[in-house]
mmCIF file with all atom_site columns, C-alpha atoms and ligand atoms in Angstrom:
data_model
loop_
_atom_site.group_PDB
_atom_site.id
_atom_site.type_symbol
_atom_site.label_atom_id
_atom_site.label_alt_id
_atom_site.label_comp_id
_atom_site.label_asym_id
_atom_site.label_entity_id
_atom_site.label_seq_id
_atom_site.pdbx_PDB_ins_code
_atom_site.Cartn_x
_atom_site.Cartn_y
_atom_site.Cartn_z
_atom_site.occupancy
_atom_site.B_iso_or_equiv
_atom_site.pdbx_formal_charge
_atom_site.auth_seq_id
_atom_site.auth_comp_id
_atom_site.auth_asym_id
_atom_site.auth_atom_id
_atom_site.pdbx_PDB_model_num
ATOM   1   C CA  . MET A 1 1   ? 0.000   0.000   0.000   1.00 0.00 ? 1   MET A CA  1
ATOM   2   C CA  . ASN A 1 2   ? 1.229   3.483   -0.827  1.00 0.00 ? 2   ASN A CA  1
ATOM   3   C CA  . GLY A 1 3   ? 1.541   6.051   1.937   1.00 0.00 ? 3   GLY A CA  1
ATOM   4   C CA  . ILE A 1 4   ? -0.802  9.039   2.128   1.00 0.00 ? 4   ILE A CA  1
ATOM   5   C CA  . LEU A 1 5   ? 0.214   12.369  0.628   1.00 0.00 ? 5   LEU A CA  1
ATOM   6   C CA  . PHE A 1 6   ? -0.713  15.299  2.902   1.00 0.00 ? 6   PHE A CA  1
ATOM   7   C CA  . VAL A 1 7   ? -0.477  18.861  1.616   1.00 0.00 ? 7   VAL A CA  1
ATOM   8   C CA  . MET A 1 8   ? -0.452  21.721  4.091   1.00 0.00 ? 8   MET A CA  1
ATOM   9   C CA  . THR A 1 9   ? -1.029  25.213  2.737   1.00 0.00 ? 9   THR A CA  1
ATOM   10  C CA  . GLY A 1 10  ? -1.375  28.576  4.415   1.00 0.00 ? 10  GLY A CA  1
ATOM   11  C CA  . ALA A 1 11  ? 0.203   31.991  4.457   1.00 0.00 ? 11  ALA A CA  1
ATOM   12  C CA  . SER A 1 12  ? 3.821   32.346  5.385   1.00 0.00 ? 12  SER A CA  1
ATOM   13  C CA  . GLY A 1 13  ? 3.831   33.259  9.082   1.00 0.00 ? 13  GLY A CA  1
ATOM   14  C CA  . VAL A 1 14  ? 0.629   31.374  9.847   1.00 0.00 ? 14  VAL A CA  1
ATOM   15  C CA  . GLY A 1 15  ? 2.495   28.705  11.797  1.00 0.00 ? 15  GLY A CA  1
ATOM   16  C CA  . LYS A 1 16  ? 2.531   25.668  9.484   1.00 0.00 ? 16  LYS A CA  1
ATOM   17  C CA  . GLY A 1 17  ? 6.032   24.680  10.563  1.00 0.00 ? 17  GLY A CA  1
ATOM   18  C CA  . THR A 1 18  ? 5.272   25.181  14.245  1.00 0.00 ? 18  THR A CA  1
ATOM   19  C CA  . ILE A 1 19  ? 2.147   23.016  14.030  1.00 0.00 ? 19  ILE A CA  1
ATOM   20  C CA  . ARG A 1 20  ? 4.051   20.323  12.180  1.00 0.00 ? 20  ARG A CA  1
ATOM   21  C CA  . GLN A 1 21  ? 6.944   20.274  14.624  1.00 0.00 ? 21  GLN A CA  1
ATOM   22  C CA  . ALA A 1 22  ? 4.585   20.027  17.588  1.00 0.00 ? 22  ALA A CA  1
ATOM   23  C CA  . ALA A 1 23  ? 2.329   17.381  16.023  1.00 0.00 ? 23  ALA A CA  1
ATOM   24  C CA  . VAL A 1 24  ? 4.707   15.087  14.188  1.00 0.00 ? 24  VAL A CA  1
ATOM   25  C CA  . PRO A 1 25  ? 6.446   13.365  17.142  1.00 0.00 ? 25  PRO A CA  1
ATOM   26  C CA  . ASP A 1 26  ? 3.065   11.870  18.080  1.00 0.00 ? 26  ASP A CA  1
ATOM   27  C CA  . LEU A 1 27  ? 2.157   10.798  14.595  1.00 0.00 ? 27  LEU A CA  1
ATOM   28  C CA  . GLY A 1 28  ? 4.528   7.943   13.978  1.00 0.00 ? 28  GLY A CA  1
ATOM   29  C CA  . ASP A 1 29  ? 6.205   7.660   10.636  1.00 0.00 ? 29  ASP A CA  1
ATOM   30  C CA  . ILE A 1 30  ? 5.633   10.672  8.415   1.00 0.00 ? 30  ILE A CA  1
ATOM   31  C CA  . HIS A 1 31  ? 8.151   11.950  5.912   1.00 0.00 ? 31  HIS A CA  1
ATOM   32  C CA  . TYR A 1 32  ? 8.492   15.736  5.729   1.00 0.00 ? 32  TYR A CA  1
ATOM   33  C CA  . SER A 1 33  ? 9.397   16.871  2.239   1.00 0.00 ? 33  SER A CA  1
ATOM   34  C CA  . ILE A 1 34  ? 12.268  19.354  2.156   1.00 0.00 ? 34  ILE A CA  1
ATOM   35  C CA  . SER A 1 35  ? 11.650  21.913  -0.551  1.00 0.00 ? 35  SER A CA  1
ATOM   36  C CA  . ALA A 1 36  ? 14.128  23.521  -2.903  1.00 0.00 ? 36  ALA A CA  1
ATOM   37  C CA  . THR A 1 37  ? 14.177  27.311  -2.927  1.00 0.00 ? 37  THR A CA  1
ATOM   38  C CA  . THR A 1 38  ? 16.062  30.228  -4.433  1.00 0.00 ? 38  THR A CA  1
ATOM   39  C CA  . ARG A 1 39  ? 15.218  32.340  -1.373  1.00 0.00 ? 39  ARG A CA  1
ATOM   40  C CA  . PRO A 1 40  ? 18.283  33.414  0.624   1.00 0.00 ? 40  PRO A CA  1
ATOM   41  C CA  . ARG A 1 41  ? 18.815  31.461  3.810   1.00 0.00 ? 41  ARG A CA  1
ATOM   42  C CA  . ARG A 1 42  ? 17.473  33.113  6.958   1.00 0.00 ? 42  ARG A CA  1
ATOM   43  C CA  . GLU A 1 43  ? 19.490  33.173  10.125  1.00 0.00 ? 43  GLU A CA  1
ATOM   44  C CA  . GLY A 1 44  ? 19.136  29.870  11.920  1.00 0.00 ? 44  GLY A CA  1
ATOM   45  C CA  . GLU A 1 45  ? 18.038  27.956  8.807   1.00 0.00 ? 45  GLU A CA  1
ATOM   46  C CA  . VAL A 1 46  ? 20.094  24.950  7.807   1.00 0.00 ? 46  VAL A CA  1
ATOM   47  C CA  . ASP A 1 47  ? 20.665  23.843  4.214   1.00 0.00 ? 47  ASP A CA  1
ATOM   48  C CA  . GLY A 1 48  ? 19.212  20.367  3.679   1.00 0.00 ? 48  GLY A CA  1
ATOM   49  C CA  . VAL A 1 49  ? 17.067  20.621  6.824   1.00 0.00 ? 49  VAL A CA  1
ATOM   50  C CA  . ASP A 1 50  ? 14.821  23.649  6.363   1.00 0.00 ? 50  ASP A CA  1
ATOM   51  C CA  . TYR A 1 51  ? 15.248  23.879  2.614   1.00 0.00 ? 51  TYR A CA  1
ATOM   52  C CA  . HIS A 1 52  ? 17.665  22.940  -0.109  1.00 0.00 ? 52  HIS A CA  1
ATOM   53  C CA  . PHE A 1 53  ? 18.965  26.427  -0.879  1.00 0.00 ? 53  PHE A CA  1
ATOM   54  C CA  . LEU A 1 54  ? 19.732  26.679  -4.595  1.00 0.00 ? 54  LEU A CA  1
ATOM   55  C CA  . ASP A 1 55  ? 20.726  29.407  -6.992  1.00 0.00 ? 55  ASP A CA  1
ATOM   56  C CA  . MET A 1 56  ? 18.490  30.116  -9.965  1.00 0.00 ? 56  MET A CA  1
ATOM   57  C CA  . ALA A 1 57  ? 20.602  28.017  -12.352 1.00 0.00 ? 57  ALA A CA  1
ATOM   58  C CA  . ALA A 1 58  ? 20.372  24.946  -10.124 1.00 0.00 ? 58  ALA A CA  1
ATOM   59  C CA  . PHE A 1 59  ? 16.625  25.473  -9.687  1.00 0.00 ? 59  PHE A CA  1
ATOM   60  C CA  . ARG A 1 60  ? 16.185  25.768  -13.469 1.00 0.00 ? 60  ARG A CA  1
ATOM   61  C CA  . ALA A 1 61  ? 18.194  22.580  -13.934 1.00 0.00 ? 61  ALA A CA  1
ATOM   62  C CA  . MET A 1 62  ? 15.782  20.723  -11.630 1.00 0.00 ? 62  MET A CA  1
ATOM   63  C CA  . LEU A 1 63  ? 12.873  22.054  -13.675 1.00 0.00 ? 63  LEU A CA  1
ATOM   64  C CA  . ALA A 1 64  ? 14.544  21.035  -16.919 1.00 0.00 ? 64  ALA A CA  1
ATOM   65  C CA  . HIS A 1 65  ? 15.007  17.507  -15.581 1.00 0.00 ? 65  HIS A CA  1
ATOM   66  C CA  . ASP A 1 66  ? 11.371  17.355  -14.536 1.00 0.00 ? 66  ASP A CA  1
ATOM   67  C CA  . ALA A 1 67  ? 12.620  16.731  -11.007 1.00 0.00 ? 67  ALA A CA  1
ATOM   68  C CA  . LEU A 1 68  ? 9.971   18.826  -9.249  1.00 0.00 ? 68  LEU A CA  1
ATOM   69  C CA  . LEU A 1 69  ? 6.507   17.563  -8.334  1.00 0.00 ? 69  LEU A CA  1
ATOM   70  C CA  . GLU A 1 70  ? 5.333   21.183  -8.256  1.00 0.00 ? 70  GLU A CA  1
ATOM   71  C CA  . TYR A 1 71  ? 6.840   24.643  -8.076  1.00 0.00 ? 71  TYR A CA  1
ATOM   72  C CA  . ALA A 1 72  ? 5.794   28.261  -7.770  1.00 0.00 ? 72  ALA A CA  1
ATOM   73  C CA  . GLU A 1 73  ? 7.119   31.761  -7.582  1.00 0.00 ? 73  GLU A CA  1
ATOM   74  C CA  . TYR A 1 74  ? 6.387   33.385  -4.236  1.00 0.00 ? 74  TYR A CA  1
ATOM   75  C CA  . VAL A 1 75  ? 7.142   37.034  -3.474  1.00 0.00 ? 75  VAL A CA  1
ATOM   76  C CA  . GLY A 1 76  ? 10.160  37.120  -5.775  1.00 0.00 ? 76  GLY A CA  1
ATOM   77  C CA  . ASP A 1 77  ? 11.653  33.684  -5.100  1.00 0.00 ? 77  ASP A CA  1
ATOM   78  C CA  . TYR A 1 78  ? 11.077  30.172  -6.431  1.00 0.00 ? 78  TYR A CA  1
ATOM   79  C CA  . TYR A 1 79  ? 10.056  27.186  -4.335  1.00 0.00 ? 79  TYR A CA  1
ATOM   80  C CA  . GLY A 1 80  ? 9.538   23.576  -5.414  1.00 0.00 ? 80  GLY A CA  1
ATOM   81  C CA  . THR A 1 81  ? 9.092   20.033  -4.145  1.00 0.00 ? 81  THR A CA  1
ATOM   82  C CA  . PRO A 1 82  ? 11.723  17.499  -5.288  1.00 0.00 ? 82  PRO A CA  1
ATOM   83  C CA  . ALA A 1 83  ? 9.665   14.612  -6.662  1.00 0.00 ? 83  ALA A CA  1
ATOM   84  C CA  . MET A 1 84  ? 11.982  11.683  -6.034  1.00 0.00 ? 84  MET A CA  1
ATOM   85  C CA  . PRO A 1 85  ? 12.054  11.625  -2.203  1.00 0.00 ? 85  PRO A CA  1
ATOM   86  C CA  . VAL A 1 86  ? 8.260   12.032  -2.141  1.00 0.00 ? 86  VAL A CA  1
ATOM   87  C CA  . ASP A 1 87  ? 7.660   9.130   -4.497  1.00 0.00 ? 87  ASP A CA  1
ATOM   88  C CA  . ALA A 1 88  ? 10.233  6.929   -2.786  1.00 0.00 ? 88  ALA A CA  1
ATOM   89  C CA  . ALA A 1 89  ? 8.586   7.458   0.616   1.00 0.00 ? 89  ALA A CA  1
ATOM   90  C CA  . LEU A 1 90  ? 5.051   6.957   -0.701  1.00 0.00 ? 90  LEU A CA  1
ATOM   91  C CA  . SER A 1 91  ? 5.910   3.747   -2.493  1.00 0.00 ? 91  SER A CA  1
ATOM   92  C CA  . ALA A 1 92  ? 7.641   2.472   0.648   1.00 0.00 ? 92  ALA A CA  1
ATOM   93  C CA  . GLY A 1 93  ? 4.258   2.903   2.372   1.00 0.00 ? 93  GLY A CA  1
ATOM   94  C CA  . ARG A 1 94  ? 5.277   6.038   4.297   1.00 0.00 ? 94  ARG A CA  1
ATOM   95  C CA  . ASP A 1 95  ? 3.008   9.038   4.651   1.00 0.00 ? 95  ASP A CA  1
ATOM   96  C CA  . VAL A 1 96  ? 4.413   12.302  3.293   1.00 0.00 ? 96  VAL A CA  1
ATOM   97  C CA  . LEU A 1 97  ? 3.783   15.896  4.300   1.00 0.00 ? 97  LEU A CA  1
ATOM   98  C CA  . LEU A 1 98  ? 4.303   18.881  2.002   1.00 0.00 ? 98  LEU A CA  1
ATOM   99  C CA  . GLU A 1 99  ? 4.234   22.457  3.285   1.00 0.00 ? 99  GLU A CA  1
ATOM   100 C CA  . ILE A 1 100 ? 3.644   24.587  0.231   1.00 0.00 ? 100 ILE A CA  1
ATOM   101 C CA  . GLU A 1 101 ? 1.764   27.658  -0.997  1.00 0.00 ? 101 GLU A CA  1
ATOM   102 C CA  . LEU A 1 102 ? -1.471  27.674  -2.986  1.00 0.00 ? 102 LEU A CA  1
ATOM   103 C CA  . GLU A 1 103 ? -0.233  27.518  -6.605  1.00 0.00 ? 103 GLU A CA  1
ATOM   104 C CA  . GLY A 1 104 ? 1.904   24.492  -5.803  1.00 0.00 ? 104 GLY A CA  1
ATOM   105 C CA  . ALA A 1 105 ? -0.923  22.850  -3.855  1.00 0.00 ? 105 ALA A CA  1
ATOM   106 C CA  . ARG A 1 106 ? -3.145  23.173  -6.914  1.00 0.00 ? 106 ARG A CA  1
ATOM   107 C CA  . GLN A 1 107 ? -0.515  21.504  -9.085  1.00 0.00 ? 107 GLN A CA  1
ATOM   108 C CA  . VAL A 1 108 ? -0.263  18.622  -6.622  1.00 0.00 ? 108 VAL A CA  1
ATOM   109 C CA  . ARG A 1 109 ? -4.037  18.221  -6.586  1.00 0.00 ? 109 ARG A CA  1
ATOM   110 C CA  . GLU A 1 110 ? -4.041  18.019  -10.399 1.00 0.00 ? 110 GLU A CA  1
ATOM   111 C CA  . LYS A 1 111 ? -1.286  15.413  -10.477 1.00 0.00 ? 111 LYS A CA  1
ATOM   112 C CA  . ARG A 1 112 ? -2.287  13.499  -7.350  1.00 0.00 ? 112 ARG A CA  1
ATOM   113 C CA  . PRO A 1 113 ? -6.047  13.851  -6.837  1.00 0.00 ? 113 PRO A CA  1
ATOM   114 C CA  . GLU A 1 114 ? -5.853  11.435  -3.904  1.00 0.00 ? 114 GLU A CA  1
ATOM   115 C CA  . ALA A 1 115 ? -3.740  13.906  -1.866  1.00 0.00 ? 115 ALA A CA  1
ATOM   116 C CA  . VAL A 1 116 ? -5.300  15.145  1.374   1.00 0.00 ? 116 VAL A CA  1
ATOM   117 C CA  . MET A 1 117 ? -5.358  18.941  1.371   1.00 0.00 ? 117 MET A CA  1
ATOM   118 C CA  . LEU A 1 118 ? -5.213  20.969  4.588   1.00 0.00 ? 118 LEU A CA  1
ATOM   119 C CA  . PHE A 1 119 ? -5.455  24.721  4.808   1.00 0.00 ? 119 PHE A CA  1
ATOM   120 C CA  . ILE A 1 120 ? -4.080  26.582  7.824   1.00 0.00 ? 120 ILE A CA  1
ATOM   121 C CA  . ALA A 1 121 ? -5.740  29.967  8.303   1.00 0.00 ? 121 ALA A CA  1
ATOM   122 C CA  . PRO A 1 122 ? -4.689  32.790  10.619  1.00 0.00 ? 122 PRO A CA  1
ATOM   123 C CA  . PRO A 1 123 ? -7.301  34.023  13.115  1.00 0.00 ? 123 PRO A CA  1
ATOM   124 C CA  . SER A 1 124 ? -7.269  37.289  11.127  1.00 0.00 ? 124 SER A CA  1
ATOM   125 C CA  . ILE A 1 125 ? -5.118  39.146  8.616   1.00 0.00 ? 125 ILE A CA  1
ATOM   126 C CA  . ALA A 1 126 ? -4.256  41.654  11.365  1.00 0.00 ? 126 ALA A CA  1
ATOM   127 C CA  . GLU A 1 127 ? -2.898  38.826  13.525  1.00 0.00 ? 127 GLU A CA  1
ATOM   128 C CA  . LEU A 1 128 ? -0.918  37.446  10.581  1.00 0.00 ? 128 LEU A CA  1
ATOM   129 C CA  . GLU A 1 129 ? 0.598   40.887  10.026  1.00 0.00 ? 129 GLU A CA  1
ATOM   130 C CA  . ARG A 1 130 ? 1.577   41.015  13.688  1.00 0.00 ? 130 ARG A CA  1
ATOM   131 C CA  . ARG A 1 131 ? 3.250   37.590  13.421  1.00 0.00 ? 131 ARG A CA  1
ATOM   132 C CA  . LEU A 1 132 ? 5.127   38.495  10.234  1.00 0.00 ? 132 LEU A CA  1
ATOM   133 C CA  . ARG A 1 133 ? 6.432   41.678  11.829  1.00 0.00 ? 133 ARG A CA  1
ATOM   134 C CA  . GLY A 1 134 ? 7.307   39.859  15.047  1.00 0.00 ? 134 GLY A CA  1
ATOM   135 C CA  . ARG A 1 135 ? 9.407   37.383  13.050  1.00 0.00 ? 135 ARG A CA  1
ATOM   136 C CA  . GLY A 1 136 ? 11.511  40.308  11.853  1.00 0.00 ? 136 GLY A CA  1
ATOM   137 C CA  . THR A 1 137 ? 12.832  38.498  8.784   1.00 0.00 ? 137 THR A CA  1
ATOM   138 C CA  . ASP A 1 138 ? 11.236  40.617  6.050   1.00 0.00 ? 138 ASP A CA  1
ATOM   139 C CA  . GLY A 1 139 ? 11.292  44.280  5.111   1.00 0.00 ? 139 GLY A CA  1
ATOM   140 C CA  . GLU A 1 140 ? 8.098   46.304  4.743   1.00 0.00 ? 140 GLU A CA  1
ATOM   141 C CA  . THR A 1 141 ? 7.645   45.639  1.006   1.00 0.00 ? 141 THR A CA  1
ATOM   142 C CA  . LYS A 1 142 ? 8.003   41.890  1.468   1.00 0.00 ? 142 LYS A CA  1
ATOM   143 C CA  . ILE A 1 143 ? 5.583   41.925  4.408   1.00 0.00 ? 143 ILE A CA  1
ATOM   144 C CA  . GLN A 1 144 ? 2.993   43.761  2.298   1.00 0.00 ? 144 GLN A CA  1
ATOM   145 C CA  . ARG A 1 145 ? 3.481   41.302  -0.578  1.00 0.00 ? 145 ARG A CA  1
ATOM   146 C CA  . ARG A 1 146 ? 3.188   38.321  1.775   1.00 0.00 ? 146 ARG A CA  1
ATOM   147 C CA  . LEU A 1 147 ? -0.034  39.783  3.245   1.00 0.00 ? 147 LEU A CA  1
ATOM   148 C CA  . ALA A 1 148 ? -1.502  40.378  -0.214  1.00 0.00 ? 148 ALA A CA  1
ATOM   149 C CA  . ARG A 1 149 ? -0.680  36.791  -1.116  1.00 0.00 ? 149 ARG A CA  1
ATOM   150 C CA  . ALA A 1 150 ? -2.258  35.577  2.146   1.00 0.00 ? 150 ALA A CA  1
ATOM   151 C CA  . ARG A 1 151 ? -5.540  37.335  1.292   1.00 0.00 ? 151 ARG A CA  1
ATOM   152 C CA  . LYS A 1 152 ? -5.538  35.708  -2.148  1.00 0.00 ? 152 LYS A CA  1
ATOM   153 C CA  . GLU A 1 153 ? -4.895  32.285  -0.636  1.00 0.00 ? 153 GLU A CA  1
ATOM   154 C CA  . LEU A 1 154 ? -7.705  32.677  1.909   1.00 0.00 ? 154 LEU A CA  1
ATOM   155 C CA  . LEU A 1 155 ? -10.147 33.194  -0.961  1.00 0.00 ? 155 LEU A CA  1
ATOM   156 C CA  . ALA A 1 156 ? -9.301  29.659  -2.133  1.00 0.00 ? 156 ALA A CA  1
ATOM   157 C CA  . VAL A 1 157 ? -9.872  27.974  1.232   1.00 0.00 ? 157 VAL A CA  1
ATOM   158 C CA  . ARG A 1 158 ? -12.844 25.925  -0.002  1.00 0.00 ? 158 ARG A CA  1
ATOM   159 C CA  . GLU A 1 159 ? -10.660 24.115  -2.511  1.00 0.00 ? 159 GLU A CA  1
ATOM   160 C CA  . PHE A 1 160 ? -9.207  22.228  0.479   1.00 0.00 ? 160 PHE A CA  1
ATOM   161 C CA  . ASP A 1 161 ? -10.454 19.169  2.364   1.00 0.00 ? 161 ASP A CA  1
ATOM   162 C CA  . TYR A 1 162 ? -9.830  20.602  5.824   1.00 0.00 ? 162 TYR A CA  1
ATOM   163 C CA  . VAL A 1 163 ? -9.366  24.037  7.337   1.00 0.00 ? 163 VAL A CA  1
ATOM   164 C CA  . LEU A 1 164 ? -7.628  24.676  10.645  1.00 0.00 ? 164 LEU A CA  1
ATOM   165 C CA  . VAL A 1 165 ? -7.553  28.131  12.205  1.00 0.00 ? 165 VAL A CA  1
ATOM   166 C CA  . ASN A 1 166 ? -4.301  28.639  14.048  1.00 0.00 ? 166 ASN A CA  1
ATOM   167 C CA  . ASP A 1 167 ? -5.605  30.758  16.896  1.00 0.00 ? 167 ASP A CA  1
ATOM   168 C CA  . ARG A 1 168 ? -4.429  28.753  19.878  1.00 0.00 ? 168 ARG A CA  1
ATOM   169 C CA  . LEU A 1 169 ? -1.445  26.620  18.927  1.00 0.00 ? 169 LEU A CA  1
ATOM   170 C CA  . ASP A 1 170 ? -2.350  23.646  21.132  1.00 0.00 ? 170 ASP A CA  1
ATOM   171 C CA  . GLU A 1 171 ? -5.835  23.488  19.589  1.00 0.00 ? 171 GLU A CA  1
ATOM   172 C CA  . ALA A 1 172 ? -4.447  23.709  16.057  1.00 0.00 ? 172 ALA A CA  1
ATOM   173 C CA  . VAL A 1 173 ? -1.955  20.936  16.816  1.00 0.00 ? 173 VAL A CA  1
ATOM   174 C CA  . LYS A 1 174 ? -4.739  18.704  18.154  1.00 0.00 ? 174 LYS A CA  1
ATOM   175 C CA  . ALA A 1 175 ? -6.877  19.371  15.092  1.00 0.00 ? 175 ALA A CA  1
ATOM   176 C CA  . PHE A 1 176 ? -3.949  18.625  12.800  1.00 0.00 ? 176 PHE A CA  1
ATOM   177 C CA  . ARG A 1 177 ? -3.265  15.303  14.525  1.00 0.00 ? 177 ARG A CA  1
ATOM   178 C CA  . SER A 1 178 ? -6.972  14.414  14.318  1.00 0.00 ? 178 SER A CA  1
ATOM   179 C CA  . VAL A 1 179 ? -7.004  14.944  10.575  1.00 0.00 ? 179 VAL A CA  1
ATOM   180 C CA  . ILE A 1 180 ? -3.927  12.776  10.027  1.00 0.00 ? 180 ILE A CA  1
ATOM   181 C CA  . ARG A 1 181 ? -5.271  10.011  12.265  1.00 0.00 ? 181 ARG A CA  1
ATOM   182 C CA  . ALA A 1 182 ? -8.753  10.051  10.738  1.00 0.00 ? 182 ALA A CA  1
ATOM   183 C CA  . GLU A 1 183 ? -7.317  9.887   7.215   1.00 0.00 ? 183 GLU A CA  1
ATOM   184 C CA  . ARG A 1 184 ? -5.211  6.899   8.219   1.00 0.00 ? 184 ARG A CA  1
ATOM   185 C CA  . LEU A 1 185 ? -8.387  5.140   9.434   1.00 0.00 ? 185 LEU A CA  1
ATOM   186 C CA  . ARG A 1 186 ? -10.293 5.487   6.178   1.00 0.00 ? 186 ARG A CA  1
ATOM   187 C CA  . ALA A 1 187 ? -11.730 2.091   5.311   1.00 0.00 ? 187 ALA A CA  1
ATOM   188 C CA  . ARG A 1 188 ? -10.994 2.482   1.612   1.00 0.00 ? 188 ARG A CA  1
ATOM   189 C CA  . ARG A 1 189 ? -7.283  2.545   2.396   1.00 0.00 ? 189 ARG A CA  1
ATOM   190 C CA  . LEU A 1 190 ? -7.332  -1.033  3.731   1.00 0.00 ? 190 LEU A CA  1
ATOM   191 C CA  . SER A 1 191 ? -5.205  -3.379  1.679   1.00 0.00 ? 191 SER A CA  1
ATOM   192 C CA  . ASP A 1 192 ? -6.519  -6.799  0.576   1.00 0.00 ? 192 ASP A CA  1
ATOM   193 C CA  . GLU A 1 193 ? -4.269  -8.352  3.210   1.00 0.00 ? 193 GLU A CA  1
ATOM   194 C CA  . ALA A 1 194 ? -5.766  -6.176  5.929   1.00 0.00 ? 194 ALA A CA  1
ATOM   195 C CA  . VAL A 1 195 ? -9.289  -7.193  4.914   1.00 0.00 ? 195 VAL A CA  1
ATOM   196 C CA  . ALA A 1 196 ? -8.198  -10.852 4.832   1.00 0.00 ? 196 ALA A CA  1
ATOM   197 C CA  . ALA A 1 197 ? -6.815  -10.420 8.352   1.00 0.00 ? 197 ALA A CA  1
ATOM   198 C CA  . LEU A 1 198 ? -10.177 -9.062  9.532   1.00 0.00 ? 198 LEU A CA  1
ATOM   199 C CA  . LEU A 1 199 ? -11.865 -12.144 8.076   1.00 0.00 ? 199 LEU A CA  1
ATOM   200 C CA  . ARG A 1 200 ? -9.506  -14.593 9.688   1.00 0.00 ? 200 ARG A CA  1
ATOM   201 C CA  . ALA A 1 201 ? -11.317 -16.846 12.141  1.00 0.00 ? 201 ALA A CA  1
ATOM   202 C CA  . THR A 1 202 ? -8.569  -17.049 14.745  1.00 0.00 ? 202 THR A CA  1
HETATM 203 P P1  . LIG B 2 .   ? 9.073   31.082  3.376   1.00 0.00 ? 1   LIG B P1  1
HETATM 204 O O1  . LIG B 2 .   ? 9.887   32.009  2.538   1.00 0.00 ? 1   LIG B O1  1
HETATM 205 O O2  . LIG B 2 .   ? 8.250   31.842  4.413   1.00 0.00 ? 1   LIG B O2  1
HETATM 206 O O3  . LIG B 2 .   ? 9.868   29.953  3.961   1.00 0.00 ? 1   LIG B O3  1
HETATM 207 O O4  . LIG B 2 .   ? 8.014   30.397  2.406   1.00 0.00 ? 1   LIG B O4  1
HETATM 208 C C1  . LIG B 2 .   ? 7.178   31.173  1.608   1.00 0.00 ? 1   LIG B C1  1
HETATM 209 C C2  . LIG B 2 .   ? 6.016   30.337  1.120   1.00 0.00 ? 1   LIG B C2  1
HETATM 210 O O5  . LIG B 2 .   ? 6.493   29.323  0.232   1.00 0.00 ? 1   LIG B O5  1
HETATM 211 C C3  . LIG B 2 .   ? 5.283   29.599  2.245   1.00 0.00 ? 1   LIG B C3  1
HETATM 212 O O6  . LIG B 2 .   ? 3.885   29.710  2.017   1.00 0.00 ? 1   LIG B O6  1
HETATM 213 C C4  . LIG B 2 .   ? 5.740   28.184  2.072   1.00 0.00 ? 1   LIG B C4  1
HETATM 214 O O7  . LIG B 2 .   ? 4.791   27.239  2.516   1.00 0.00 ? 1   LIG B O7  1
HETATM 215 C C5  . LIG B 2 .   ? 5.892   28.101  0.581   1.00 0.00 ? 1   LIG B C5  1
HETATM 216 N N1  . LIG B 2 .   ? 6.724   26.972  0.146   1.00 0.00 ? 1   LIG B N1  1
HETATM 217 C C6  . LIG B 2 .   ? 7.743   26.378  0.810   1.00 0.00 ? 1   LIG B C6  1
HETATM 218 N N2  . LIG B 2 .   ? 8.235   25.338  0.104   1.00 0.00 ? 1   LIG B N2  1
HETATM 219 C C7  . LIG B 2 .   ? 7.491   25.268  -1.032  1.00 0.00 ? 1   LIG B C7  1
HETATM 220 C C8  . LIG B 2 .   ? 7.494   24.400  -2.165  1.00 0.00 ? 1   LIG B C8  1
HETATM 221 O O8  . LIG B 2 .   ? 8.268   23.449  -2.280  1.00 0.00 ? 1   LIG B O8  1
HETATM 222 N N3  . LIG B 2 .   ? 6.589   24.658  -3.132  1.00 0.00 ? 1   LIG B N3  1
HETATM 223 C C9  . LIG B 2 .   ? 5.686   25.681  -3.053  1.00 0.00 ? 1   LIG B C9  1
HETATM 224 N N4  . LIG B 2 .   ? 4.822   25.814  -4.044  1.00 0.00 ? 1   LIG B N4  1
HETATM 225 N N5  . LIG B 2 .   ? 5.651   26.511  -2.001  1.00 0.00 ? 1   LIG B N5  1
HETATM 226 C C10 . LIG B 2 .   ? 6.548   26.320  -0.999  1.00 0.00 ? 1   LIG B C10 1
#
C-alpha cells in the first residue's frame, strides 16, 4: 500500500512549521518533504534541513530535468518540491507531508487527486501581520506582498479538504493530529491483506 500524501497550505507566518513540529512526534512515521528554494537562507536555517537552498541556475536545472513535483514563484523567489524523495517514501508505504503555498498545492491536486489537502488559516489578517512583523525576517515591502498573497490564498480555502484556524497553537496541533489520524483510518485505504486479516477466524 502506498503512503498518504498530505499537503499543508497557508500563508507564510501562519504557523505551518510550528504546528508540524509540535504534532509530528506523536504521529509515527511521516516523511516531511524538504523543498528547494532560491530564497536566501534566513538566520538559523540549515541547508538540507529547512530547505535545499539553490541558486536560480540549479533550480532551473531541476525544472529542466522534470525533477519537481510542483513549483511556484512566491514574493520574488522560487520554491519547489523534489519529486523523487516524495515518491520513494510513498511507495515504501510512508506518509508524506508537504508544506507549500497555494499555486503548488493546486498543481499537486491536479497530479495526485488522492492527496489530502489541509489549509491553515490565521485568526485574522491583522494577527498574521503582527506575526510576520514579530518574526523580523522581512522588510516592509516583502511583508505587504506576503499579506496580499495571504488574502488571495484565503479566498481559495474551499478548494481544500480541511481548514484549521491557528488561533491557539495547542488546539491547532490537536486538530492537525486528528485529521492525520482520521485519514489513516479510512476504510478504503485497507489493503486486501488487511481485509483478509479481519476475516480470519482465529
Ligand atoms: P518562506 O519564505 O516563508 O519559507 O516560504 C514562503 C512560502 O512558500 C510559504 O507559504 C511556504 O509554505 C511556501 N513553500 C515552501 N516550500 C514550497 C514548495 O516546495 N513549493 C511551493 N509551491 N511553495 C513552498
